[in-house]
PDB file of C-alpha atoms in Angstrom:
ATOM      1  CA  UNK A1303      -8.331  12.289 -11.631  1.00 57.00           C
ATOM      2  CA  UNK A1304     -11.236  11.532  -9.352  1.00 72.00           C
ATOM      3  CA  UNK A1305     -12.277  13.496  -6.300  1.00 86.00           C
ATOM      4  CA  UNK A1306     -10.606  12.416  -3.045  1.00 91.00           C
ATOM      5  CA  UNK A1307     -14.060  12.381  -1.423  1.00 92.00           C
ATOM      6  CA  UNK A1308     -15.040   9.513  -3.755  1.00 94.00           C
ATOM      7  CA  UNK A1309     -12.530   7.236  -1.960  1.00 96.00           C
ATOM      8  CA  UNK A1310     -12.540   5.521   1.406  1.00 97.00           C
ATOM      9  CA  UNK A1311     -10.678   2.811   3.273  1.00 97.00           C
ATOM     10  CA  UNK A1312     -12.786  -0.131   4.413  1.00 95.00           C
ATOM     11  CA  UNK A1313     -12.021  -3.232   6.441  1.00 92.00           C
ATOM     12  CA  UNK A1314     -11.337  -6.309   4.336  1.00 89.00           C
ATOM     13  CA  UNK A1315     -14.246  -8.714   4.592  1.00 83.00           C
ATOM     14  CA  UNK A1316     -14.883 -12.215   3.361  1.00 82.00           C
ATOM     15  CA  UNK A1317     -16.961 -10.890   0.447  1.00 88.00           C
ATOM     16  CA  UNK A1318     -13.871  -9.340  -1.125  1.00 91.00           C
ATOM     17  CA  UNK A1319     -11.502 -12.224  -0.419  1.00 89.00           C
ATOM     18  CA  UNK A1320     -11.790 -13.798  -3.879  1.00 92.00           C
ATOM     19  CA  UNK A1321     -11.174 -10.432  -5.564  1.00 94.00           C
ATOM     20  CA  UNK A1322      -8.091  -9.733  -3.435  1.00 93.00           C
ATOM     21  CA  UNK A1323      -6.775 -13.227  -4.225  1.00 92.00           C
ATOM     22  CA  UNK A1324      -7.166 -12.515  -7.961  1.00 94.00           C
ATOM     23  CA  UNK A1325      -5.354  -9.184  -7.573  1.00 94.00           C
ATOM     24  CA  UNK A1326      -2.524 -10.705  -5.551  1.00 91.00           C
ATOM     25  CA  UNK A1327      -1.922 -13.352  -8.198  1.00 91.00           C
ATOM     26  CA  UNK A1328      -2.132 -10.908 -11.130  1.00 92.00           C
ATOM     27  CA  UNK A1329       1.152 -10.527 -13.018  1.00 88.00           C
ATOM     28  CA  UNK A1330       1.213  -6.731 -12.655  1.00 87.00           C
ATOM     29  CA  UNK A1331       1.205  -7.106  -8.858  1.00 89.00           C
ATOM     30  CA  UNK A1332       2.964 -10.411  -8.206  1.00 85.00           C
ATOM     31  CA  UNK A1333       6.105  -9.359 -10.104  1.00 85.00           C
ATOM     32  CA  UNK A1334       6.800  -6.577  -7.563  1.00 87.00           C
ATOM     33  CA  UNK A1335       6.211  -8.655  -4.415  1.00 86.00           C
ATOM     34  CA  UNK A1336       8.955 -10.144  -2.255  1.00 85.00           C
ATOM     35  CA  UNK A1337       7.187 -13.477  -2.641  1.00 83.00           C
ATOM     36  CA  UNK A1338       6.082 -13.707  -6.264  1.00 84.00           C
ATOM     37  CA  UNK A1339       4.869 -17.320  -6.114  1.00 86.00           C
ATOM     38  CA  UNK A1340       1.293 -18.038  -7.158  1.00 92.00           C
ATOM     39  CA  UNK A1341      -0.839 -18.254  -4.009  1.00 91.00           C
ATOM     40  CA  UNK A1342      -3.403 -21.072  -3.923  1.00 93.00           C
ATOM     41  CA  UNK A1343      -6.900 -20.033  -2.849  1.00 90.00           C
ATOM     42  CA  UNK A1344      -6.845 -22.170   0.312  1.00 91.00           C
ATOM     43  CA  UNK A1345      -3.581 -20.550   1.398  1.00 92.00           C
ATOM     44  CA  UNK A1346      -5.181 -17.152   0.805  1.00 90.00           C
ATOM     45  CA  UNK A1347      -8.124 -18.093   3.082  1.00 89.00           C
ATOM     46  CA  UNK A1348      -5.641 -19.171   5.759  1.00 92.00           C
ATOM     47  CA  UNK A1349      -3.897 -15.812   5.418  1.00 89.00           C
ATOM     48  CA  UNK A1350      -7.150 -13.959   6.145  1.00 88.00           C
ATOM     49  CA  UNK A1351      -7.833 -16.139   9.185  1.00 89.00           C
ATOM     50  CA  UNK A1352      -4.379 -15.384  10.560  1.00 92.00           C
ATOM     51  CA  UNK A1353      -4.754 -11.647   9.852  1.00 90.00           C
ATOM     52  CA  UNK A1354      -8.083 -11.542  11.694  1.00 89.00           C
ATOM     53  CA  UNK A1355      -6.393 -12.968  14.812  1.00 92.00           C
ATOM     54  CA  UNK A1356      -3.185 -10.926  14.579  1.00 95.00           C
ATOM     55  CA  UNK A1357      -3.269  -7.569  16.420  1.00 94.00           C
ATOM     56  CA  UNK A1358      -0.031  -6.549  14.689  1.00 96.00           C
ATOM     57  CA  UNK A1359      -1.656  -6.589  11.232  1.00 96.00           C
ATOM     58  CA  UNK A1360      -4.378  -4.438   9.661  1.00 95.00           C
ATOM     59  CA  UNK A1361      -5.693  -4.850   6.123  1.00 95.00           C
ATOM     60  CA  UNK A1362      -7.787  -2.169   4.436  1.00 96.00           C
ATOM     61  CA  UNK A1363      -9.489  -2.088   1.067  1.00 97.00           C
ATOM     62  CA  UNK A1364      -9.365   1.146  -0.869  1.00 97.00           C
ATOM     63  CA  UNK A1365     -12.713   1.762  -2.520  1.00 97.00           C
ATOM     64  CA  UNK A1366     -13.638   4.231  -5.239  1.00 96.00           C
ATOM     65  CA  UNK A1367     -17.343   5.031  -5.201  1.00 95.00           C
ATOM     66  CA  UNK A1368     -17.812   1.940  -3.011  1.00 93.00           C
ATOM     67  CA  UNK A1369     -16.035  -0.343  -5.509  1.00 95.00           C
ATOM     68  CA  UNK A1370     -12.837  -2.018  -4.245  1.00 96.00           C
ATOM     69  CA  UNK A1371      -9.806  -0.953  -6.289  1.00 97.00           C
ATOM     70  CA  UNK A1372      -6.807  -1.656  -4.084  1.00 96.00           C
ATOM     71  CA  UNK A1373      -5.435  -2.953  -0.827  1.00 96.00           C
ATOM     72  CA  UNK A1374      -3.259  -1.569   1.978  1.00 97.00           C
ATOM     73  CA  UNK A1375      -1.612  -3.916   4.456  1.00 96.00           C
ATOM     74  CA  UNK A1376      -0.093  -2.636   7.708  1.00 98.00           C
ATOM     75  CA  UNK A1377       2.072  -5.224   9.441  1.00 97.00           C
ATOM     76  CA  UNK A1378       4.457  -5.530  12.364  1.00 97.00           C
ATOM     77  CA  UNK A1379       2.394  -2.962  14.257  1.00 98.00           C
ATOM     78  CA  UNK A1380       4.344  -2.264  17.426  1.00 98.00           C
ATOM     79  CA  UNK A1381       2.166  -0.377  19.927  1.00 95.00           C
ATOM     80  CA  UNK A1382       5.037   0.259  22.345  1.00 97.00           C
ATOM     81  CA  UNK A1383       7.385   1.822  19.790  1.00 98.00           C
ATOM     82  CA  UNK A1384       4.527   3.098  17.601  1.00 98.00           C
ATOM     83  CA  UNK A1385       6.032   1.717  14.392  1.00 98.00           C
ATOM     84  CA  UNK A1386       4.784  -0.494  11.584  1.00 98.00           C
ATOM     85  CA  UNK A1387       5.412  -1.483   7.970  1.00 98.00           C
ATOM     86  CA  UNK A1388       3.117  -1.220   4.999  1.00 97.00           C
ATOM     87  CA  UNK A1389       2.520  -2.709   1.605  1.00 94.00           C
ATOM     88  CA  UNK A1390      -0.147  -1.853  -0.942  1.00 94.00           C
ATOM     89  CA  UNK A1391      -1.283  -2.228  -4.514  1.00 94.00           C
ATOM     90  CA  UNK A1392      -3.938  -1.079  -6.910  1.00 94.00           C
ATOM     91  CA  UNK A1393      -5.642  -4.207  -8.196  1.00 94.00           C
ATOM     92  CA  UNK A1394      -8.206  -2.612 -10.505  1.00 94.00           C
ATOM     93  CA  UNK A1395      -6.364  -1.404 -13.607  1.00 91.00           C
ATOM     94  CA  UNK A1396      -9.459   0.546 -14.728  1.00 93.00           C
ATOM     95  CA  UNK A1397      -9.621   2.864 -11.696  1.00 93.00           C
ATOM     96  CA  UNK A1398      -9.182   6.609 -12.268  1.00 93.00           C
ATOM     97  CA  UNK A1399      -5.751   8.119 -12.747  1.00 90.00           C
ATOM     98  CA  UNK A1400      -4.356   9.305  -9.413  1.00 91.00           C
ATOM     99  CA  UNK A1401      -6.081   6.575  -7.387  1.00 94.00           C
ATOM    100  CA  UNK A1402      -2.748   5.339  -6.028  1.00 93.00           C
ATOM    101  CA  UNK A1403      -1.841   8.754  -4.674  1.00 94.00           C
ATOM    102  CA  UNK A1404      -5.254   9.135  -3.052  1.00 95.00           C
ATOM    103  CA  UNK A1405      -5.021   5.636  -1.556  1.00 96.00           C
ATOM    104  CA  UNK A1406      -1.632   6.584  -0.095  1.00 96.00           C
ATOM    105  CA  UNK A1407      -2.988   9.811   1.400  1.00 96.00           C
ATOM    106  CA  UNK A1408      -5.911   7.978   3.012  1.00 97.00           C
ATOM    107  CA  UNK A1409      -3.670   5.199   4.320  1.00 98.00           C
ATOM    108  CA  UNK A1410      -1.111   7.593   5.792  1.00 98.00           C
ATOM    109  CA  UNK A1411      -3.823   9.702   7.420  1.00 97.00           C
ATOM    110  CA  UNK A1412      -5.289   6.511   8.890  1.00 98.00           C
ATOM    111  CA  UNK A1413      -2.058   5.101  10.319  1.00 98.00           C
ATOM    112  CA  UNK A1414      -0.684   8.388  11.649  1.00 98.00           C
ATOM    113  CA  UNK A1415      -3.891  10.080  12.826  1.00 96.00           C
ATOM    114  CA  UNK A1416      -6.313   7.293  13.726  1.00 96.00           C
ATOM    115  CA  UNK A1417      -3.758   4.714  14.870  1.00 96.00           C
ATOM    116  CA  UNK A1418      -1.257   7.307  16.178  1.00 96.00           C
ATOM    117  CA  UNK A1419       1.802   5.549  14.789  1.00 98.00           C
ATOM    118  CA  UNK A1420       5.090   7.433  15.112  1.00 98.00           C
ATOM    119  CA  UNK A1421       6.851   5.850  12.119  1.00 98.00           C
ATOM    120  CA  UNK A1422       5.877   3.897   9.012  1.00 98.00           C
ATOM    121  CA  UNK A1423       8.438   1.748   7.195  1.00 98.00           C
ATOM    122  CA  UNK A1424       8.531   0.261   3.694  1.00 97.00           C
ATOM    123  CA  UNK A1425      10.699  -2.310   1.925  1.00 97.00           C
ATOM    124  CA  UNK A1426      10.869  -1.910  -1.851  1.00 96.00           C
ATOM    125  CA  UNK A1427      12.618  -4.031  -4.465  1.00 95.00           C
ATOM    126  CA  UNK A1428      15.317  -1.801  -5.955  1.00 95.00           C
ATOM    127  CA  UNK A1429      14.119  -2.272  -9.545  1.00 94.00           C
ATOM    128  CA  UNK A1430      10.630  -1.034  -8.662  1.00 94.00           C
ATOM    129  CA  UNK A1431      11.353   2.575  -9.618  1.00 95.00           C
ATOM    130  CA  UNK A1432       7.624   3.461  -9.701  1.00 94.00           C
ATOM    131  CA  UNK A1433       7.204   2.499  -6.061  1.00 95.00           C
ATOM    132  CA  UNK A1434      10.454   4.210  -5.049  1.00 96.00           C
ATOM    133  CA  UNK A1435       9.298   7.404  -6.760  1.00 96.00           C
ATOM    134  CA  UNK A1436       5.829   7.077  -5.229  1.00 95.00           C
ATOM    135  CA  UNK A1437       7.249   6.768  -1.723  1.00 96.00           C
ATOM    136  CA  UNK A1438       9.524   9.763  -2.273  1.00 96.00           C
ATOM    137  CA  UNK A1439       6.587  11.885  -3.489  1.00 94.00           C
ATOM    138  CA  UNK A1440       4.606  10.901  -0.398  1.00 95.00           C
ATOM    139  CA  UNK A1441       7.497  12.089   1.788  1.00 95.00           C
ATOM    140  CA  UNK A1442       9.385   8.897   2.656  1.00 97.00           C
ATOM    141  CA  UNK A1443      13.174   8.957   2.872  1.00 97.00           C
ATOM    142  CA  UNK A1444      15.600   6.155   2.125  1.00 97.00           C
ATOM    143  CA  UNK A1445      17.091   4.738   5.320  1.00 98.00           C
ATOM    144  CA  UNK A1446      19.280   2.000   3.905  1.00 97.00           C
ATOM    145  CA  UNK A1447      19.495  -1.126   1.788  1.00 97.00           C
ATOM    146  CA  UNK A1448      19.542  -4.834   2.317  1.00 97.00           C
ATOM    147  CA  UNK A1449      22.084  -5.841  -0.310  1.00 98.00           C
ATOM    148  CA  UNK A1450      21.243  -8.860  -2.485  1.00 97.00           C
ATOM    149  CA  UNK A1451      18.333  -9.737  -0.189  1.00 96.00           C
ATOM    150  CA  UNK A1452      15.709 -11.323  -2.484  1.00 94.00           C
ATOM    151  CA  UNK A1453      16.186 -13.949  -5.211  1.00 93.00           C
ATOM    152  CA  UNK A1454      14.268 -13.027  -8.370  1.00 90.00           C
ATOM    153  CA  UNK A1455      14.825 -14.602 -11.779  1.00 86.00           C
ATOM    154  CA  UNK A1456      18.012 -16.305 -10.567  1.00 91.00           C
ATOM    155  CA  UNK A1457      19.475 -12.969  -9.453  1.00 94.00           C
ATOM    156  CA  UNK A1458      19.707 -11.445  -5.986  1.00 96.00           C
ATOM    157  CA  UNK A1459      18.016  -8.062  -5.682  1.00 95.00           C
ATOM    158  CA  UNK A1460      18.560  -5.266  -3.161  1.00 97.00           C
ATOM    159  CA  UNK A1461      15.738  -4.245  -0.859  1.00 97.00           C
ATOM    160  CA  UNK A1462      15.472  -0.487  -0.318  1.00 98.00           C
ATOM    161  CA  UNK A1463      14.395   0.516   3.192  1.00 98.00           C
ATOM    162  CA  UNK A1464      12.337   3.688   3.461  1.00 98.00           C
ATOM    163  CA  UNK A1465      10.635   5.391   6.364  1.00 98.00           C
ATOM    164  CA  UNK A1466       8.373   8.277   7.262  1.00 98.00           C
ATOM    165  CA  UNK A1467       7.731   9.865  10.634  1.00 98.00           C
ATOM    166  CA  UNK A1468       4.403  11.276  11.757  1.00 97.00           C
ATOM    167  CA  UNK A1469       5.876  14.811  11.775  1.00 96.00           C
ATOM    168  CA  UNK A1470       6.947  14.419   8.146  1.00 95.00           C
ATOM    169  CA  UNK A1471       3.434  13.372   7.195  1.00 96.00           C
ATOM    170  CA  UNK A1472       1.933  16.343   9.018  1.00 94.00           C
ATOM    171  CA  UNK A1473       4.131  18.648   6.902  1.00 92.00           C
ATOM    172  CA  UNK A1474       3.614  16.773   3.621  1.00 90.00           C
ATOM    173  CA  UNK A1475      -0.079  15.849   3.808  1.00 92.00           C
ATOM    174  CA  UNK A1476      -1.524  19.324   3.308  1.00 89.00           C
ATOM    175  CA  UNK A1477       0.552  19.883   0.187  1.00 88.00           C
ATOM    176  CA  UNK A1478      -0.438  16.507  -1.305  1.00 91.00           C
ATOM    177  CA  UNK A1479      -4.126  17.011  -0.540  1.00 90.00           C
ATOM    178  CA  UNK A1480      -4.041  20.483  -2.141  1.00 89.00           C
ATOM    179  CA  UNK A1481      -2.294  18.999  -5.177  1.00 88.00           C
ATOM    180  CA  UNK A1482      -5.031  16.364  -5.562  1.00 87.00           C
ATOM    181  CA  UNK A1483      -7.731  19.047  -5.307  1.00 83.00           C
ATOM    182  CA  UNK A1484      -5.939  21.273  -7.890  1.00 82.00           C
ATOM    183  CA  UNK A1485      -5.615  18.415 -10.358  1.00 76.00           C
ATOM    184  CA  UNK A1486      -9.267  17.502  -9.842  1.00 71.00           C
ATOM    185  CA  UNK A1487     -10.418  21.108 -10.375  1.00 68.00           C
ATOM    186  CA  UNK A1488      -8.524  21.193 -13.673  1.00 58.00           C
ATOM    187  CA  UNK A1489     -10.184  17.982 -14.881  1.00 54.00           C
ATOM    188  CA  UNK A1490     -13.229  19.009 -16.909  1.00 44.00           C
ATOM    189  CA  UNK A1491     -13.639  15.551 -18.421  1.00 43.00           C
ATOM    190  CA  UNK A1492     -15.604  14.243 -15.424  1.00 36.00           C
TER     191      UNK A1492
END
């Protein structure tokens, strides 16, 4: 596992747009999205233009040693109620083990500390056990289900609703950061 200090969140710029488009259309990512249709490049450019104008959306690249490896998308940012949703993925399959956990830690610190959100929500396809487990390890709790919400492969799939409050993150973050440091200290292969 790499050192947490080797990672940072950066604003998504036009230079990375092609890379993010390739990630988003990759089979290992697209399969787990609500909308798993192939996205044409022009539509992807339109998405970025709309994101740049939308104050309720923030997109961050996760970089490892300055190389983009993943993306975090905060949407439906509600300043009054201090809530938002998130989605994310690791696009670079060659990044170090544990990069997803570190990306999550950085993203949660950003949204709760820098943006002062009160609650972060997630919607996860019920067959995506890796993401469900990931959210649980980060400290999210299941808040409900949208039964037979999304059509995938001619079958309706449940959407699991999860949430985390700022107070939960404050309690959980120290433990997760210590865990990342412990794993890194035990890694002599670096």
